[in-house]
Short mmCIF file of C-alpha atoms in Angstrom, two decimals:
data_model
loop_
_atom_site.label_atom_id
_atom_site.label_comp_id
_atom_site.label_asym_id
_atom_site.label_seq_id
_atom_site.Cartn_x
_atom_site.Cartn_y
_atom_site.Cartn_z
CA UNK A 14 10.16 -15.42 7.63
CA UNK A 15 8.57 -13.28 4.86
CA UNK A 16 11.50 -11.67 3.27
CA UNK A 17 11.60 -7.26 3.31
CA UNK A 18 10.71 -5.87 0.08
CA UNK A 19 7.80 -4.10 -1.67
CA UNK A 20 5.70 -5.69 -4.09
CA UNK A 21 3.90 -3.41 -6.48
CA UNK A 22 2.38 -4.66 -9.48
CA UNK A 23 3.55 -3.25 -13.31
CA UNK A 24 0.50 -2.14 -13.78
CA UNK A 25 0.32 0.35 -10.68
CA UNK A 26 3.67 1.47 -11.28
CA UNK A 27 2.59 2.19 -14.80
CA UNK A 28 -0.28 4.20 -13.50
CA UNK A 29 0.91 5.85 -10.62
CA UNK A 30 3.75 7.39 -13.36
CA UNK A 31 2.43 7.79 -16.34
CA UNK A 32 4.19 8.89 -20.02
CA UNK A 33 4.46 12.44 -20.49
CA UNK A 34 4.35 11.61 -24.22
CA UNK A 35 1.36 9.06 -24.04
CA UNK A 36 -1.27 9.76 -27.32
CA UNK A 37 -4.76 10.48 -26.58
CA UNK A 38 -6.75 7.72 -26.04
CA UNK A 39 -9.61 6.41 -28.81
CA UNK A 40 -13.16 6.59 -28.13
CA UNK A 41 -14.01 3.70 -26.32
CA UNK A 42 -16.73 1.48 -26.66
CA UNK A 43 -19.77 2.52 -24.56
CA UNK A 44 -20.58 0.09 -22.13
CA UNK A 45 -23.48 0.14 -19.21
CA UNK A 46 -23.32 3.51 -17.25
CA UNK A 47 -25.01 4.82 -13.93
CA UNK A 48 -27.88 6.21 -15.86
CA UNK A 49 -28.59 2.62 -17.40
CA UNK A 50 -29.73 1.69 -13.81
CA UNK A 51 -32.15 4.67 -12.75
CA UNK A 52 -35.02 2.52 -13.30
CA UNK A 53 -33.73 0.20 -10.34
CA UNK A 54 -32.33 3.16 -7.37
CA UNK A 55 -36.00 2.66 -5.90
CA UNK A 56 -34.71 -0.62 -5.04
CA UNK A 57 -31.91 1.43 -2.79
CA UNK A 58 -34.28 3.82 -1.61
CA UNK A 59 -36.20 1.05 -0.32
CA UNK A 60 -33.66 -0.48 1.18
CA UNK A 61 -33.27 3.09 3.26
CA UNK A 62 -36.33 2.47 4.91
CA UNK A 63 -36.24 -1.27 5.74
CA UNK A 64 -34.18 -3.13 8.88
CA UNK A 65 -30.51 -3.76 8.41
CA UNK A 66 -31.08 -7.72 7.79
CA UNK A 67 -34.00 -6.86 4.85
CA UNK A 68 -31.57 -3.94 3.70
CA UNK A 69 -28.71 -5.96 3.81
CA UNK A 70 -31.23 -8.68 1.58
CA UNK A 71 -32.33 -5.53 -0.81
CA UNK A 72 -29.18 -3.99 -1.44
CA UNK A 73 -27.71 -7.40 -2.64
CA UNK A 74 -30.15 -8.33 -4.80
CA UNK A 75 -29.35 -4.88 -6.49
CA UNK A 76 -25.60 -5.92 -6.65
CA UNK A 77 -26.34 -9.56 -7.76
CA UNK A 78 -28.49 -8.14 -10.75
CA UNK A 79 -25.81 -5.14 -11.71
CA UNK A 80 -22.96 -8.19 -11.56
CA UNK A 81 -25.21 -9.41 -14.21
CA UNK A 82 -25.69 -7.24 -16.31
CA UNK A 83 -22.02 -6.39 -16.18
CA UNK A 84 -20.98 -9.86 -17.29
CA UNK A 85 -22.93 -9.47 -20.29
CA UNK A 86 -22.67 -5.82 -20.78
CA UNK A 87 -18.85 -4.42 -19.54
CA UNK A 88 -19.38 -1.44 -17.89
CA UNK A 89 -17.14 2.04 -19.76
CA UNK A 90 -13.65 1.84 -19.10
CA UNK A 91 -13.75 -1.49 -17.16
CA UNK A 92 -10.46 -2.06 -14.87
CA UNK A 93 -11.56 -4.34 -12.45
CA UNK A 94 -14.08 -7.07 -11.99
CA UNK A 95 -17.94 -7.39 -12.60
CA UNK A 96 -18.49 -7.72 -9.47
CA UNK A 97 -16.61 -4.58 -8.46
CA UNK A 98 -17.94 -2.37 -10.66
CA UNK A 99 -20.98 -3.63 -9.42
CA UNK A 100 -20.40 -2.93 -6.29
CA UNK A 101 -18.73 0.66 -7.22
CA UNK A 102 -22.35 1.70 -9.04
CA UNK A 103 -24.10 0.11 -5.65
CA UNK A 104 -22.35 2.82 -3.72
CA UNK A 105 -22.92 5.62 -5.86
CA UNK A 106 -26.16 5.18 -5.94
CA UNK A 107 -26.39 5.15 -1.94
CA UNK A 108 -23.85 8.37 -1.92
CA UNK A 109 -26.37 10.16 -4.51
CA UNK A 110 -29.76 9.04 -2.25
CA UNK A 111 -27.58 9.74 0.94
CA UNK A 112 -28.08 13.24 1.98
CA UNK A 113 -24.23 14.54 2.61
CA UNK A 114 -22.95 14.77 6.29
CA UNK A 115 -21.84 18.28 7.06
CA UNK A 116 -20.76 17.40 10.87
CA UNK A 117 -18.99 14.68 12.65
CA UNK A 118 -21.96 13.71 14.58
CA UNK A 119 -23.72 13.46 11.37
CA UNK A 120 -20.81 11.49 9.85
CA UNK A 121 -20.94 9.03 12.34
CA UNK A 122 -24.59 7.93 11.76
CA UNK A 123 -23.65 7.69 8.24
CA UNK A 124 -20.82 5.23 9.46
CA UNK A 125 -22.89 3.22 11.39
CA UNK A 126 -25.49 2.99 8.48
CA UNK A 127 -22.73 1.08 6.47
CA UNK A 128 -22.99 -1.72 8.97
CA UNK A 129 -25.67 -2.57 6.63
CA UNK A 130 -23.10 -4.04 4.06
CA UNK A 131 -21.31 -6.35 6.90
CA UNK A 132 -21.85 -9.89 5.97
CA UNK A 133 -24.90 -11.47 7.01
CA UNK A 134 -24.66 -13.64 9.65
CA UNK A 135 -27.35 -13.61 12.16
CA UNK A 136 -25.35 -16.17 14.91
CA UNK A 137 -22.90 -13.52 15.37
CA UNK A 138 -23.13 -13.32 19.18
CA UNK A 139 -19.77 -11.05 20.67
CA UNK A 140 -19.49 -10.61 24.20
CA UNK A 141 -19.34 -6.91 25.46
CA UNK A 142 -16.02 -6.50 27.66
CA UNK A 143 -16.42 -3.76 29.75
CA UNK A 144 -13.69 -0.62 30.20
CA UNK A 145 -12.04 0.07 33.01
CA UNK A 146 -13.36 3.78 32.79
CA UNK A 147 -17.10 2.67 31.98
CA UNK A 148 -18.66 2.24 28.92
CA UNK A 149 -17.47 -1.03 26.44
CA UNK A 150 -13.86 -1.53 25.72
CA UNK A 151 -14.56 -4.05 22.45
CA UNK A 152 -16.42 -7.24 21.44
CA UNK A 153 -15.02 -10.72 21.51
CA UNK A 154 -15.36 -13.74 19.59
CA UNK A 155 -14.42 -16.83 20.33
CA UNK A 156 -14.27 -18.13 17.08
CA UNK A 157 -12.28 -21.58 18.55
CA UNK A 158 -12.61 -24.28 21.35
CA UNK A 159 -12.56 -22.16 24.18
CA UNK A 160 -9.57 -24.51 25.72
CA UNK A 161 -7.60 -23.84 22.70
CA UNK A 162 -5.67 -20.74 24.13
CA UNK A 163 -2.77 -21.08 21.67
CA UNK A 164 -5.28 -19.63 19.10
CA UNK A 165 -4.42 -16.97 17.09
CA UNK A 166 -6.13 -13.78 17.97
CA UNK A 167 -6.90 -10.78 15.89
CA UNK A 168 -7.06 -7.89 17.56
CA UNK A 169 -8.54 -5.48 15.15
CA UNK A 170 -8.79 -1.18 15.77
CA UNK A 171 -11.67 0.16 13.19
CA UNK A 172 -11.27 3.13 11.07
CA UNK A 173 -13.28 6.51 10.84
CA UNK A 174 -10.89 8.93 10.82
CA UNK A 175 -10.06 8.90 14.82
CA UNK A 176 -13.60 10.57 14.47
CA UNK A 177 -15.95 7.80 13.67
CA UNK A 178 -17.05 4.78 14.04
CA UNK A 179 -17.24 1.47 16.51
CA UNK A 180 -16.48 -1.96 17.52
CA UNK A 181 -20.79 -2.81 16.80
CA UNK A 182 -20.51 -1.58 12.86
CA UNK A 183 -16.89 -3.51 12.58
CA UNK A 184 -17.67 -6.92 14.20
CA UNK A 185 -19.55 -8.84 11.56
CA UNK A 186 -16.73 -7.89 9.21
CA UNK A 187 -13.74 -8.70 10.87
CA UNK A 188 -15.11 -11.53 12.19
CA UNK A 189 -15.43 -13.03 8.32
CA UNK A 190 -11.82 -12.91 8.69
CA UNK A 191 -11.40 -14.69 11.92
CA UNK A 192 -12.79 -17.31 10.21
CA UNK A 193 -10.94 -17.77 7.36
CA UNK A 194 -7.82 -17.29 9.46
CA UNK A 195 -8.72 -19.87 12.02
CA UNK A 196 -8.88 -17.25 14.67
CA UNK A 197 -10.67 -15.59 17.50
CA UNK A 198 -11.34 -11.80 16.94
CA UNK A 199 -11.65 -8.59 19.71
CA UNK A 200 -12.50 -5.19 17.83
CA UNK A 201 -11.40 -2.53 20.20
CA UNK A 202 -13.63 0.80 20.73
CA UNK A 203 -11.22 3.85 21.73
CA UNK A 204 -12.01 7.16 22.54
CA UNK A 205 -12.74 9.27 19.38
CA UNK A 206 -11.38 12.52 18.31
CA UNK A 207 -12.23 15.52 19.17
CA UNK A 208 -14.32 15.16 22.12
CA UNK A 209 -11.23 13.05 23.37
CA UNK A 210 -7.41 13.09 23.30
CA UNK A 211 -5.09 11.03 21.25
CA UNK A 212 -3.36 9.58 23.93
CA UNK A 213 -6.79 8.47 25.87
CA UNK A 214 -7.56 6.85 22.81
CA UNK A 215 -3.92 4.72 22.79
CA UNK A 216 -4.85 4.22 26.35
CA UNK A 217 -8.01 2.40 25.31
CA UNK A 218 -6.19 0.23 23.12
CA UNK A 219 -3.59 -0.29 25.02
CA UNK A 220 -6.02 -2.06 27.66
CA UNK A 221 -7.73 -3.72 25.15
CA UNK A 222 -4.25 -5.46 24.10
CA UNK A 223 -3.71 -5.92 27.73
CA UNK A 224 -6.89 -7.54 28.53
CA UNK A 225 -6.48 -10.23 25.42
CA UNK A 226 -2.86 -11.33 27.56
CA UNK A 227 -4.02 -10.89 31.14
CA UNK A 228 -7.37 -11.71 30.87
CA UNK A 229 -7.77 -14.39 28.01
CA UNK A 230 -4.47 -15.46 29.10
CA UNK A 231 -2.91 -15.31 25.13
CA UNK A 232 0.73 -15.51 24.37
CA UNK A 233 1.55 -12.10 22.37
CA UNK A 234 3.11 -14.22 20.02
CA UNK A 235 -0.37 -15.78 19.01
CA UNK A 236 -2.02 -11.89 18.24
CA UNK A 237 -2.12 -9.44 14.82
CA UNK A 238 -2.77 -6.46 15.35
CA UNK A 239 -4.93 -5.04 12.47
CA UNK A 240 -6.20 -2.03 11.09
CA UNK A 241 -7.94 -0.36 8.57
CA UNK A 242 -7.31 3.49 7.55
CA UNK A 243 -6.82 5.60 10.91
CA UNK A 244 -7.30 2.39 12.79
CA UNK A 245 -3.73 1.42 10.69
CA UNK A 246 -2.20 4.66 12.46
CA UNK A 247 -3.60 3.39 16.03
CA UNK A 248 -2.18 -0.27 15.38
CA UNK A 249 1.36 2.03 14.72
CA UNK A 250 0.47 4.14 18.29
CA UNK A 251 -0.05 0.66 19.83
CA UNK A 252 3.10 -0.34 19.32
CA UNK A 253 5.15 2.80 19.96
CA UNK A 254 3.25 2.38 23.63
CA UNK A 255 4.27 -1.42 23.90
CA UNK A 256 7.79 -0.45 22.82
CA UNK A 257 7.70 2.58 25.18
CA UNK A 258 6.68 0.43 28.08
CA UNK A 259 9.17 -2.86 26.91
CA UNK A 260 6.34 -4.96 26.96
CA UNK A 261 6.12 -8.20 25.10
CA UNK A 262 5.43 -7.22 21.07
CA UNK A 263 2.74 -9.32 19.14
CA UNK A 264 3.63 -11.85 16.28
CA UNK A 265 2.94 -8.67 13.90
CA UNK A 266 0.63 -5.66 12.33
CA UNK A 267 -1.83 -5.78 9.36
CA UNK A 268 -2.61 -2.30 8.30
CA UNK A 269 -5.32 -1.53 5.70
CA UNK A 270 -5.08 1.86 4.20
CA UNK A 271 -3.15 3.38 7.42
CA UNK A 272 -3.23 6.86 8.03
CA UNK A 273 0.44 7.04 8.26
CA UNK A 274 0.29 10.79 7.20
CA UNK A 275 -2.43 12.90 6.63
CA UNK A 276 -2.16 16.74 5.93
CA UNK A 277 -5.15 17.74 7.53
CA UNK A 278 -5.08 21.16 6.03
CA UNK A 279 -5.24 20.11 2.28
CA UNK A 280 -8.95 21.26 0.82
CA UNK A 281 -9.31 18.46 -1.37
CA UNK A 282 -7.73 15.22 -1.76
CA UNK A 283 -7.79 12.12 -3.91
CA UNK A 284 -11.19 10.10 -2.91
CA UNK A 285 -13.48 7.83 -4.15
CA UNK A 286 -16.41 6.06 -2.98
CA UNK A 287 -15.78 4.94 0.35
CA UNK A 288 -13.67 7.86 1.38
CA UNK A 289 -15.39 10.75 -0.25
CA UNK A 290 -15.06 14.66 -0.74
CA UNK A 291 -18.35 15.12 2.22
CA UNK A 292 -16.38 12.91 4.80
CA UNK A 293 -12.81 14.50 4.16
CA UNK A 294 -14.74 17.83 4.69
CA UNK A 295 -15.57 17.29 7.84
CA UNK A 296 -12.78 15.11 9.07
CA UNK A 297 -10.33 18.21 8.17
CA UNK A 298 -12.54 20.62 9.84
CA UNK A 299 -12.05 18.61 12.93
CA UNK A 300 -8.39 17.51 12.76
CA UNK A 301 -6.44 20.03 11.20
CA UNK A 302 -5.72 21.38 14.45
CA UNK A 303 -4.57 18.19 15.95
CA UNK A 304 -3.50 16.46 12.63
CA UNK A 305 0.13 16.86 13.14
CA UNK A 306 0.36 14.68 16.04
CA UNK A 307 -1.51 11.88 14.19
CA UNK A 308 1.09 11.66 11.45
CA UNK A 309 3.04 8.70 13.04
CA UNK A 310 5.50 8.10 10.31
CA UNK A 311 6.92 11.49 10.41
CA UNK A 312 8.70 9.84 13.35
CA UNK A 313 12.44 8.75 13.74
CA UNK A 314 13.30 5.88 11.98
CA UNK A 315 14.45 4.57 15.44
CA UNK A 316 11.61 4.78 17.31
CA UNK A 317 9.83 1.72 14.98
CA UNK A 318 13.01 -0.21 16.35
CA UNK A 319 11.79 -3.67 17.91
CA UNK A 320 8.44 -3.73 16.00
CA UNK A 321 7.15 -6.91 14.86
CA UNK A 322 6.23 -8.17 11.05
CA UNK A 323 4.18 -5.37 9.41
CA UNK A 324 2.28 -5.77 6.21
CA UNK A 325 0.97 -2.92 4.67
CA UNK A 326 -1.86 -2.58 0.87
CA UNK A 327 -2.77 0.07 0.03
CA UNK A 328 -4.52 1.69 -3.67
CA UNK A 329 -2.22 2.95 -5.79
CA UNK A 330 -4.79 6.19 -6.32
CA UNK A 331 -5.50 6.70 -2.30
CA UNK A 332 -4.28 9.92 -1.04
CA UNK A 333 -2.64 7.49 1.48
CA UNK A 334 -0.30 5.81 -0.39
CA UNK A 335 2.84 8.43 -0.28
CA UNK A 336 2.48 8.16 4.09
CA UNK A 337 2.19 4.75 3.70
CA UNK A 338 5.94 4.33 1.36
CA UNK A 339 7.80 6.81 3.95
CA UNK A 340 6.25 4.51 6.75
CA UNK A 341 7.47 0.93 4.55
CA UNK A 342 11.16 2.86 3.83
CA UNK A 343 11.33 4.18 8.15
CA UNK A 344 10.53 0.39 9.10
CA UNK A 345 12.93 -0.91 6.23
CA UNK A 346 15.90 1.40 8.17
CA UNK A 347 14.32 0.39 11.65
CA UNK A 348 15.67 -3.30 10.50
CA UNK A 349 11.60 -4.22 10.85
CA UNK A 350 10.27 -6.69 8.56
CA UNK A 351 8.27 -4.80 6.29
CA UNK A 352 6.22 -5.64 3.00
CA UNK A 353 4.29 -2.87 1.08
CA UNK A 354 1.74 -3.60 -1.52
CA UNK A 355 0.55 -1.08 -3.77
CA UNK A 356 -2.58 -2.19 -5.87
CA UNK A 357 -3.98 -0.63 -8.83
CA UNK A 358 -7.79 0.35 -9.36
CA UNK A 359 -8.85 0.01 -6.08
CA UNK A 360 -10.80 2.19 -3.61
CA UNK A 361 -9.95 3.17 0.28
CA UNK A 362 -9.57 0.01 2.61
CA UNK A 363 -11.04 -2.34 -0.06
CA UNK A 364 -10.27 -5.36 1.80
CA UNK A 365 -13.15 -4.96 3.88
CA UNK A 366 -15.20 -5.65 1.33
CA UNK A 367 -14.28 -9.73 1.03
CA UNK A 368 -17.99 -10.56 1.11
CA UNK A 369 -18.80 -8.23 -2.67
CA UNK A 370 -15.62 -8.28 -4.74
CA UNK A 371 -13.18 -10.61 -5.38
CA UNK A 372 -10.50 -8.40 -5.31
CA UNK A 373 -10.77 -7.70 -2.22
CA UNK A 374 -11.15 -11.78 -1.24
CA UNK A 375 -7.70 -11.82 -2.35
CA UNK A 376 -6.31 -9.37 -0.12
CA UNK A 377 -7.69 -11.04 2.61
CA UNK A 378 -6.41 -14.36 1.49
CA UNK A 379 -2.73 -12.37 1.49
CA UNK A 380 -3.81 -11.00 5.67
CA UNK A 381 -4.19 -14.62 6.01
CA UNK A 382 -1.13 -15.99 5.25
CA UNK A 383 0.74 -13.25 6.69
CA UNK A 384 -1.14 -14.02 10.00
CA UNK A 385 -0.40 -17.76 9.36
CA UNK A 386 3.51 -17.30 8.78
CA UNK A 387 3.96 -15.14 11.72
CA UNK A 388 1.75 -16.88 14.89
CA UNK A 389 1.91 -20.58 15.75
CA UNK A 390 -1.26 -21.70 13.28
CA UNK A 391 0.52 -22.78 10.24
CA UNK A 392 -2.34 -24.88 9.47
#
């Protein structure tokens, strides 16, 4: 088994506490800027205006050329790779052409226009798996022989705030890391927040989980449960439910970013640009009333007793990362097997991103081998 402890790297702790007697820094060198690529944002105005596949097409031969340029050209106050900052100066440029969501309903258009940076892969063909109540309870991949039932199985609950988003704008993503994982995928929808309740949403998910045992006949011990920012907190409400109901546990949780706590009422919090000052806006304007009951690791120690292998990353800068140590130090007492990374220099569920940035390859190489050391596929 993966031993409990926390890694953190020397250079986040250095960061995330730095010396009160630290000299001010020299002028640095100046390096490419945002301004140094106005003459190419009609490429990601364009790319507005075009289908997903051409956008998709467009927008990448913007990052390709800024990756580029970097390499020969560092960009100011580089901490991270060409390709990152790349991908950093791709995304402010959308945020700036982006008109700013001031609603949720507006928010989750915006969401579903991100789909556009999925990886392309136009044999991606999920089946729909209806809901009990109506309407689509996820998509499923069988990434494997279909007689191969000892599989492993991801079963992955998207972000958005418990506001936004769906299993269509997660699919082509997660299933990138089916692949490299050897493994079939479902991304569960769930009822979203505030037309609907918290617990209808862990109902949702709880069927979804249900349907992967009963219906695809999987042993638990072959399924991760995985998710990225408030999908993190609804892998956590998962398995309270499990526990709740002494069901059978799966081999263990991957959680991206979780929104362990949250406090909804705070005006302004750290973001960058995948989690930015617009979204948090309007996600606190919807959940401040509610937000309480979606801090999950304000609970007893002892009711994370029983829980499988959890492995949580998370940026050192995210307004995340304090919920996510008081979640790692509840499941340490609960006798869980816990591991906590804290990474410098990187934005809000960066992982995600496997298909621009290397950085975030590497984090899904480390989902990987948790997945690998915890379910039969040691392969």
């Amino acid at each position: 088994e993966t031993p409990r402890h926390e890694v953190m790297s020397k250079a986040a702790k250095a960061k995330k506490a730095p010396s009160g007697n630290s000299k001010p820094s020299k002028p640095q060198k100046k390096g490419c800027t945002f301004k140094s690529f106005l003459p190419l944002l009609f490429i990601l105005a364009a790319a507005i205006f075009v289908p997903n596949h051409a956008a998709n097409l467009v927008l990448r031969g913007f990052f390709k050329l800024t990756t580029a340029r970097y390499h020969v050209v560092p960009p100011t106050n580089q901490k991270a790779s060409a390709a990152f900052h790349a991908f950093e100066t791709l995304m402010s440029g959308i945020n700036g052409l982006m008109p700013p969501p001031t609603n949720v309903q507006e928010l989750r258009k915006v969401a579903e226009g991100f789909a556009v940076l999925n990886p392309l892969d136009v044999n991606l063909q999920p089946v729909e798996v209806p809901a009990k109540r109506g309407g689509l309870l996820g998509l499923w991949l069988d990434q494997t022989s279909k007689k191969n039932t000892s599989a492993p199985v991801i079963l992955h609950l998207h972000g958005g705030g418990y506001s936004v988003g769906s299993a269509d704008s997660y699919i082509g993503t997660i299933a990138g890391i089916g692949t490299q994982a050897k493994a079939n995928v479902f991304v569960s929808e769930y009822r979203l927040i505030p037309e609907n309740s918290l617990d209808e949403a862990i109902e949702d998910v709880y069927e979804a989980y249900q349907w992967i045992v009963n219906t695809q006949k999987r042993n638990p011990k072959d399924i991760v449960l995985m998710g990225d920012s408030a999908g993190g907190g609804m892998v956590l409400f998962l398995l309270l439910e499990l526990s709740k109901r002494k069901e059978a546990m799966p081999a263990g949780g991957i959680l991206l970013s979780p929104a362990a706590t949250v406090n909804w009422n705070k005006e302004e919090i750290a973001t960058d640009f995948l989690l930015t000052e617009h979204t948090w806006k309007v996600l606190r304007e919807k959940l401040k009333d509610v937000g309480d009951k979606l801090n999950i690791a304000h609970q007893p120690s002892s009711a994370f007793e029983g829980f499988p292998p959890i492995y949580t990353t998370v940026g050192v800068d995210e307004e995340l990362v304090g919920g996510c140590e008081l979640l790692h130090s509840k499941l340490l007492e609960a006798n869980v097997n816990s591991t906590l990374e804290i990474v410098p220099d990187m934005p809000h569920v960066w992982t995600l991103l496997y298909d621009w940035f290397p950085e975030a390859q590497e984090s899904v190489k480390k989902c990987v081998d948790f997945m690998k050391c915890h379910t039969g596929n040691q392969k």
